[in-house]
């Protein structure tokens, strides 16, 4: 199945909520993806929820006083990006995604790209982090014309500090292999580890102003909700 980008489909001409875009993708999955395949993904999500991965991630378990670790990661062009440098200038929106092979990650990235200029106008920076290789990050940013950097988190080292990392269940690994989602190739390691999707807004002192993590990769925060946290009050 070829997932059209939001730009190709013109979906954001009316600034629909991201949940409506995702609803269309879920409907397409329900229509075209075999029920037994859908069941594998559902079991994987249910297993992660049973572990309480999101509930125990940074900023979700201890909402008061939680702070982001400092980091420096290469972007899609291999250029080092430092959180300290970004936070010296203003707030930081930090997105953890699975990769360019995930249609829901693509949808979220395009929706966030649409408001990237407004986030910048509010004096904040916007970056996304994934375990995919630099080449894959470059391809994703170029293909979907994203207006912000994609950072490379090799072996999920940063995502692990946020408590977001899990190993893809063997049943789901087999399914990914059969559908040409070759994570060892895409991520450059054989761990089969991914982060659950998460969104953070980090204040200049490193404190978390907003934290959202969800084992269900089809559920992400609305871009305008993120923008409302970033924009100065009053």
mmCIF file of C-alpha atoms in Angstrom:
data_model
loop_
_atom_site.group_PDB
_atom_site.id
_atom_site.type_symbol
_atom_site.label_atom_id
_atom_site.label_comp_id
_atom_site.label_asym_id
_atom_site.label_seq_id
_atom_site.Cartn_x
_atom_site.Cartn_y
_atom_site.Cartn_z
ATOM 1 C CA UNK A 1 0.000 0.000 0.000
ATOM 2 C CA UNK A 2 1.373 3.443 -0.897
ATOM 3 C CA UNK A 3 0.701 6.006 1.792
ATOM 4 C CA UNK A 4 0.115 9.392 0.227
ATOM 5 C CA UNK A 5 1.600 12.307 2.047
ATOM 6 C CA UNK A 6 -0.648 14.980 3.491
ATOM 7 C CA UNK A 7 0.792 17.392 0.942
ATOM 8 C CA UNK A 8 -0.071 15.062 -1.930
ATOM 9 C CA UNK A 9 -3.613 14.584 -0.703
ATOM 10 C CA UNK A 10 -4.132 18.234 0.144
ATOM 11 C CA UNK A 11 -5.447 17.162 3.529
ATOM 12 C CA UNK A 12 -4.241 20.192 5.407
ATOM 13 C CA UNK A 13 -5.839 22.838 3.213
ATOM 14 C CA UNK A 14 -8.603 22.981 5.827
ATOM 15 C CA UNK A 15 -6.311 22.435 8.830
ATOM 16 C CA UNK A 16 -8.196 19.375 9.947
ATOM 17 C CA UNK A 17 -7.190 17.913 13.320
ATOM 18 C CA UNK A 18 -4.554 15.210 13.162
ATOM 19 C CA UNK A 19 -7.039 12.743 14.628
ATOM 20 C CA UNK A 20 -9.152 13.078 11.470
ATOM 21 C CA UNK A 21 -6.143 12.376 9.257
ATOM 22 C CA UNK A 22 -5.321 9.353 11.378
ATOM 23 C CA UNK A 23 -8.933 8.220 11.270
ATOM 24 C CA UNK A 24 -8.729 8.020 7.479
ATOM 25 C CA UNK A 25 -5.575 5.932 7.703
ATOM 26 C CA UNK A 26 -7.168 3.603 10.233
ATOM 27 C CA UNK A 27 -10.147 3.179 7.918
ATOM 28 C CA UNK A 28 -7.814 2.281 5.051
ATOM 29 C CA UNK A 29 -6.036 -0.251 7.256
ATOM 30 C CA UNK A 30 -9.345 -1.780 8.338
ATOM 31 C CA UNK A 31 -10.396 -2.046 4.697
ATOM 32 C CA UNK A 32 -7.212 -3.315 3.058
ATOM 33 C CA UNK A 33 -5.104 -5.021 5.734
ATOM 34 C CA UNK A 34 -6.080 -8.630 6.617
ATOM 35 C CA UNK A 35 -7.716 -9.067 9.997
ATOM 36 C CA UNK A 36 -5.056 -11.484 11.236
ATOM 37 C CA UNK A 37 -2.346 -8.914 10.473
ATOM 38 C CA UNK A 38 -4.276 -6.198 12.299
ATOM 39 C CA UNK A 39 -4.594 -8.581 15.247
ATOM 40 C CA UNK A 40 -0.806 -8.961 15.495
ATOM 41 C CA UNK A 41 -0.360 -5.204 15.816
ATOM 42 C CA UNK A 42 -3.223 -4.968 18.300
ATOM 43 C CA UNK A 43 -1.659 -7.660 20.483
ATOM 44 C CA UNK A 44 1.690 -5.859 20.405
ATOM 45 C CA UNK A 45 0.101 -2.588 21.546
ATOM 46 C CA UNK A 46 -1.918 -4.369 24.239
ATOM 47 C CA UNK A 47 1.247 -6.037 25.521
ATOM 48 C CA UNK A 48 3.040 -2.721 25.835
ATOM 49 C CA UNK A 49 0.085 -1.154 27.615
ATOM 50 C CA UNK A 50 0.040 -4.073 30.043
ATOM 51 C CA UNK A 51 3.681 -3.279 30.870
ATOM 52 C CA UNK A 52 2.765 0.348 31.574
ATOM 53 C CA UNK A 53 5.617 1.613 29.417
ATOM 54 C CA UNK A 54 4.086 5.029 28.708
ATOM 55 C CA UNK A 55 2.894 5.527 32.272
ATOM 56 C CA UNK A 56 6.445 5.064 33.571
ATOM 57 C CA UNK A 57 8.187 7.190 30.929
ATOM 58 C CA UNK A 58 9.831 10.496 31.772
ATOM 59 C CA UNK A 59 7.335 13.219 32.579
ATOM 60 C CA UNK A 60 4.380 10.841 32.742
ATOM 61 C CA UNK A 61 5.235 9.044 35.988
ATOM 62 C CA UNK A 62 6.660 12.095 37.769
ATOM 63 C CA UNK A 63 4.879 15.056 36.233
ATOM 64 C CA UNK A 64 6.135 17.615 38.750
ATOM 65 C CA UNK A 65 9.744 18.720 38.387
ATOM 66 C CA UNK A 66 10.762 16.281 35.678
ATOM 67 C CA UNK A 67 13.659 17.458 33.540
ATOM 68 C CA UNK A 68 14.956 16.412 30.145
ATOM 69 C CA UNK A 69 18.481 15.021 29.910
ATOM 70 C CA UNK A 70 20.911 17.062 27.848
ATOM 71 C CA UNK A 71 21.823 15.493 24.521
ATOM 72 C CA UNK A 72 23.770 15.956 21.319
ATOM 73 C CA UNK A 73 22.731 13.940 18.274
ATOM 74 C CA UNK A 74 23.549 14.101 14.550
ATOM 75 C CA UNK A 75 20.816 15.348 12.248
ATOM 76 C CA UNK A 76 19.795 14.034 8.813
ATOM 77 C CA UNK A 77 22.905 15.655 7.321
ATOM 78 C CA UNK A 78 25.278 14.407 10.001
ATOM 79 C CA UNK A 79 25.476 17.820 11.675
ATOM 80 C CA UNK A 80 25.593 17.658 15.498
ATOM 81 C CA UNK A 81 22.599 19.224 17.238
ATOM 82 C CA UNK A 82 22.895 20.097 20.919
ATOM 83 C CA UNK A 83 19.897 20.488 23.203
ATOM 84 C CA UNK A 84 21.895 22.957 25.306
ATOM 85 C CA UNK A 85 22.380 25.207 22.277
ATOM 86 C CA UNK A 86 18.708 24.989 21.333
ATOM 87 C CA UNK A 87 17.486 25.679 24.869
ATOM 88 C CA UNK A 88 19.803 28.660 25.174
ATOM 89 C CA UNK A 89 17.596 30.324 22.567
ATOM 90 C CA UNK A 90 14.135 29.242 23.736
ATOM 91 C CA UNK A 91 11.830 26.309 24.369
ATOM 92 C CA UNK A 92 12.231 22.985 22.563
ATOM 93 C CA UNK A 93 9.611 20.686 21.062
ATOM 94 C CA UNK A 94 11.052 17.163 21.026
ATOM 95 C CA UNK A 95 9.261 14.399 19.112
ATOM 96 C CA UNK A 96 10.162 10.707 19.335
ATOM 97 C CA UNK A 97 9.015 8.694 16.313
ATOM 98 C CA UNK A 98 9.471 5.152 15.003
ATOM 99 C CA UNK A 99 10.594 5.865 11.433
ATOM 100 C CA UNK A 100 9.754 6.737 7.853
ATOM 101 C CA UNK A 101 8.128 3.329 7.288
ATOM 102 C CA UNK A 102 5.304 4.191 9.736
ATOM 103 C CA UNK A 103 2.373 6.034 8.097
ATOM 104 C CA UNK A 104 1.332 7.543 11.430
ATOM 105 C CA UNK A 105 4.827 8.927 12.018
ATOM 106 C CA UNK A 106 4.717 10.417 8.522
ATOM 107 C CA UNK A 107 1.323 11.974 9.191
ATOM 108 C CA UNK A 108 2.468 13.506 12.465
ATOM 109 C CA UNK A 109 5.697 14.849 10.938
ATOM 110 C CA UNK A 110 3.884 16.533 8.069
ATOM 111 C CA UNK A 111 1.306 18.022 10.421
ATOM 112 C CA UNK A 112 4.033 19.381 12.700
ATOM 113 C CA UNK A 113 5.938 20.706 9.700
ATOM 114 C CA UNK A 114 2.850 22.702 8.766
ATOM 115 C CA UNK A 115 3.122 24.673 12.023
ATOM 116 C CA UNK A 116 6.936 24.732 12.207
ATOM 117 C CA UNK A 117 7.070 28.400 11.224
ATOM 118 C CA UNK A 118 4.646 29.303 14.009
ATOM 119 C CA UNK A 119 6.711 27.375 16.534
ATOM 120 C CA UNK A 120 9.807 29.252 15.359
ATOM 121 C CA UNK A 121 7.928 32.566 15.556
ATOM 122 C CA UNK A 122 7.151 31.765 19.190
ATOM 123 C CA UNK A 123 10.896 31.531 19.800
ATOM 124 C CA UNK A 124 11.032 27.741 20.082
ATOM 125 C CA UNK A 125 12.879 24.976 18.244
ATOM 126 C CA UNK A 126 11.373 21.790 16.822
ATOM 127 C CA UNK A 127 13.221 18.497 16.294
ATOM 128 C CA UNK A 128 12.218 14.870 15.831
ATOM 129 C CA UNK A 129 14.247 11.881 17.004
ATOM 130 C CA UNK A 130 14.209 8.329 15.677
ATOM 131 C CA UNK A 131 16.525 5.297 15.696
ATOM 132 C CA UNK A 132 16.697 5.200 11.888
ATOM 133 C CA UNK A 133 20.033 5.797 10.213
ATOM 134 C CA UNK A 134 21.188 9.160 8.916
ATOM 135 C CA UNK A 135 20.400 8.103 5.356
ATOM 136 C CA UNK A 136 16.863 7.056 6.265
ATOM 137 C CA UNK A 137 16.339 10.308 8.190
ATOM 138 C CA UNK A 138 17.563 12.270 5.165
ATOM 139 C CA UNK A 139 15.195 10.386 2.863
ATOM 140 C CA UNK A 140 12.237 11.028 5.189
ATOM 141 C CA UNK A 141 12.915 14.739 5.510
ATOM 142 C CA UNK A 142 13.506 15.142 1.784
ATOM 143 C CA UNK A 143 10.542 13.050 0.632
ATOM 144 C CA UNK A 144 8.044 14.783 2.897
ATOM 145 C CA UNK A 145 9.636 18.251 2.695
ATOM 146 C CA UNK A 146 9.840 18.621 6.457
ATOM 147 C CA UNK A 147 10.767 22.042 7.798
ATOM 148 C CA UNK A 148 12.713 20.878 10.856
ATOM 149 C CA UNK A 149 15.661 18.570 11.639
ATOM 150 C CA UNK A 150 15.375 14.801 12.050
ATOM 151 C CA UNK A 151 17.894 13.600 14.618
ATOM 152 C CA UNK A 152 19.508 10.156 14.638
ATOM 153 C CA UNK A 153 19.286 8.339 17.968
ATOM 154 C CA UNK A 154 21.502 5.321 17.297
ATOM 155 C CA UNK A 155 20.412 2.305 19.351
ATOM 156 C CA UNK A 156 17.770 4.484 21.036
ATOM 157 C CA UNK A 157 20.233 5.829 23.597
ATOM 158 C CA UNK A 158 18.283 9.052 24.173
ATOM 159 C CA UNK A 159 14.869 7.368 23.970
ATOM 160 C CA UNK A 160 16.076 4.952 26.635
ATOM 161 C CA UNK A 161 16.789 7.865 28.992
ATOM 162 C CA UNK A 162 13.163 8.917 28.527
ATOM 163 C CA UNK A 163 11.933 5.382 29.261
ATOM 164 C CA UNK A 164 10.385 4.895 25.824
ATOM 165 C CA UNK A 165 12.226 1.869 24.418
ATOM 166 C CA UNK A 166 10.838 -1.609 23.822
ATOM 167 C CA UNK A 167 11.798 -4.648 21.783
ATOM 168 C CA UNK A 168 9.389 -5.512 18.968
ATOM 169 C CA UNK A 169 7.686 -8.847 19.859
ATOM 170 C CA UNK A 170 8.786 -11.842 17.794
ATOM 171 C CA UNK A 171 5.319 -12.246 16.293
ATOM 172 C CA UNK A 172 5.412 -8.656 15.058
ATOM 173 C CA UNK A 173 9.027 -9.015 13.887
ATOM 174 C CA UNK A 174 7.926 -11.816 11.573
ATOM 175 C CA UNK A 175 5.125 -9.657 10.229
ATOM 176 C CA UNK A 176 7.449 -6.718 9.605
ATOM 177 C CA UNK A 177 9.874 -8.990 7.758
ATOM 178 C CA UNK A 178 7.070 -10.240 5.531
ATOM 179 C CA UNK A 179 6.041 -6.666 4.657
ATOM 180 C CA UNK A 180 9.595 -5.453 3.976
ATOM 181 C CA UNK A 181 9.883 -3.360 7.149
ATOM 182 C CA UNK A 182 13.513 -4.363 7.703
ATOM 183 C CA UNK A 183 14.301 -2.668 11.007
ATOM 184 C CA UNK A 184 17.891 -3.994 11.255
ATOM 185 C CA UNK A 185 18.576 -2.287 7.901
ATOM 186 C CA UNK A 186 16.533 0.854 8.600
ATOM 187 C CA UNK A 187 18.034 1.368 12.064
ATOM 188 C CA UNK A 188 21.501 -0.008 11.416
ATOM 189 C CA UNK A 189 21.428 -2.519 14.285
ATOM 190 C CA UNK A 190 19.920 -5.928 14.991
ATOM 191 C CA UNK A 191 18.195 -5.092 18.278
ATOM 192 C CA UNK A 192 14.647 -4.722 16.883
ATOM 193 C CA UNK A 193 14.138 -1.940 19.420
ATOM 194 C CA UNK A 194 11.880 1.055 18.889
ATOM 195 C CA UNK A 195 10.627 3.980 20.951
ATOM 196 C CA UNK A 196 6.947 4.374 21.631
ATOM 197 C CA UNK A 197 5.846 7.711 20.089
ATOM 198 C CA UNK A 198 6.246 10.616 22.490
ATOM 199 C CA UNK A 199 6.085 14.400 22.433
ATOM 200 C CA UNK A 200 7.730 16.801 24.862
ATOM 201 C CA UNK A 201 7.874 20.555 25.279
ATOM 202 C CA UNK A 202 11.005 21.487 27.219
ATOM 203 C CA UNK A 203 11.504 24.843 28.912
ATOM 204 C CA UNK A 204 14.813 26.688 28.784
ATOM 205 C CA UNK A 205 15.895 25.283 32.167
ATOM 206 C CA UNK A 206 15.246 21.724 30.970
ATOM 207 C CA UNK A 207 11.957 21.248 32.809
ATOM 208 C CA UNK A 208 9.164 19.466 30.993
ATOM 209 C CA UNK A 209 6.198 21.718 30.287
ATOM 210 C CA UNK A 210 4.339 19.021 28.353
ATOM 211 C CA UNK A 211 4.778 15.262 28.097
ATOM 212 C CA UNK A 212 2.781 12.784 26.044
ATOM 213 C CA UNK A 213 3.720 9.153 25.415
ATOM 214 C CA UNK A 214 1.498 6.389 24.115
ATOM 215 C CA UNK A 215 2.031 2.717 23.339
ATOM 216 C CA UNK A 216 -0.641 3.086 20.654
ATOM 217 C CA UNK A 217 1.293 4.521 17.695
ATOM 218 C CA UNK A 218 -1.976 5.680 16.095
ATOM 219 C CA UNK A 219 -2.597 8.222 18.873
ATOM 220 C CA UNK A 220 -0.513 11.439 18.887
ATOM 221 C CA UNK A 221 -1.050 14.947 20.329
ATOM 222 C CA UNK A 222 -2.625 17.586 18.137
ATOM 223 C CA UNK A 223 -0.091 20.059 16.655
ATOM 224 C CA UNK A 224 -2.149 23.046 17.793
ATOM 225 C CA UNK A 225 -2.096 21.683 21.344
ATOM 226 C CA UNK A 226 1.705 21.648 21.192
ATOM 227 C CA UNK A 227 1.740 25.160 19.744
ATOM 228 C CA UNK A 228 -0.442 26.431 22.594
ATOM 229 C CA UNK A 229 2.148 25.217 25.123
ATOM 230 C CA UNK A 230 5.036 26.753 23.193
ATOM 231 C CA UNK A 231 3.490 30.187 22.651
ATOM 232 C CA UNK A 232 4.103 32.773 25.377
ATOM 233 C CA UNK A 233 1.099 33.238 27.636
ATOM 234 C CA UNK A 234 -0.703 36.544 27.714
#
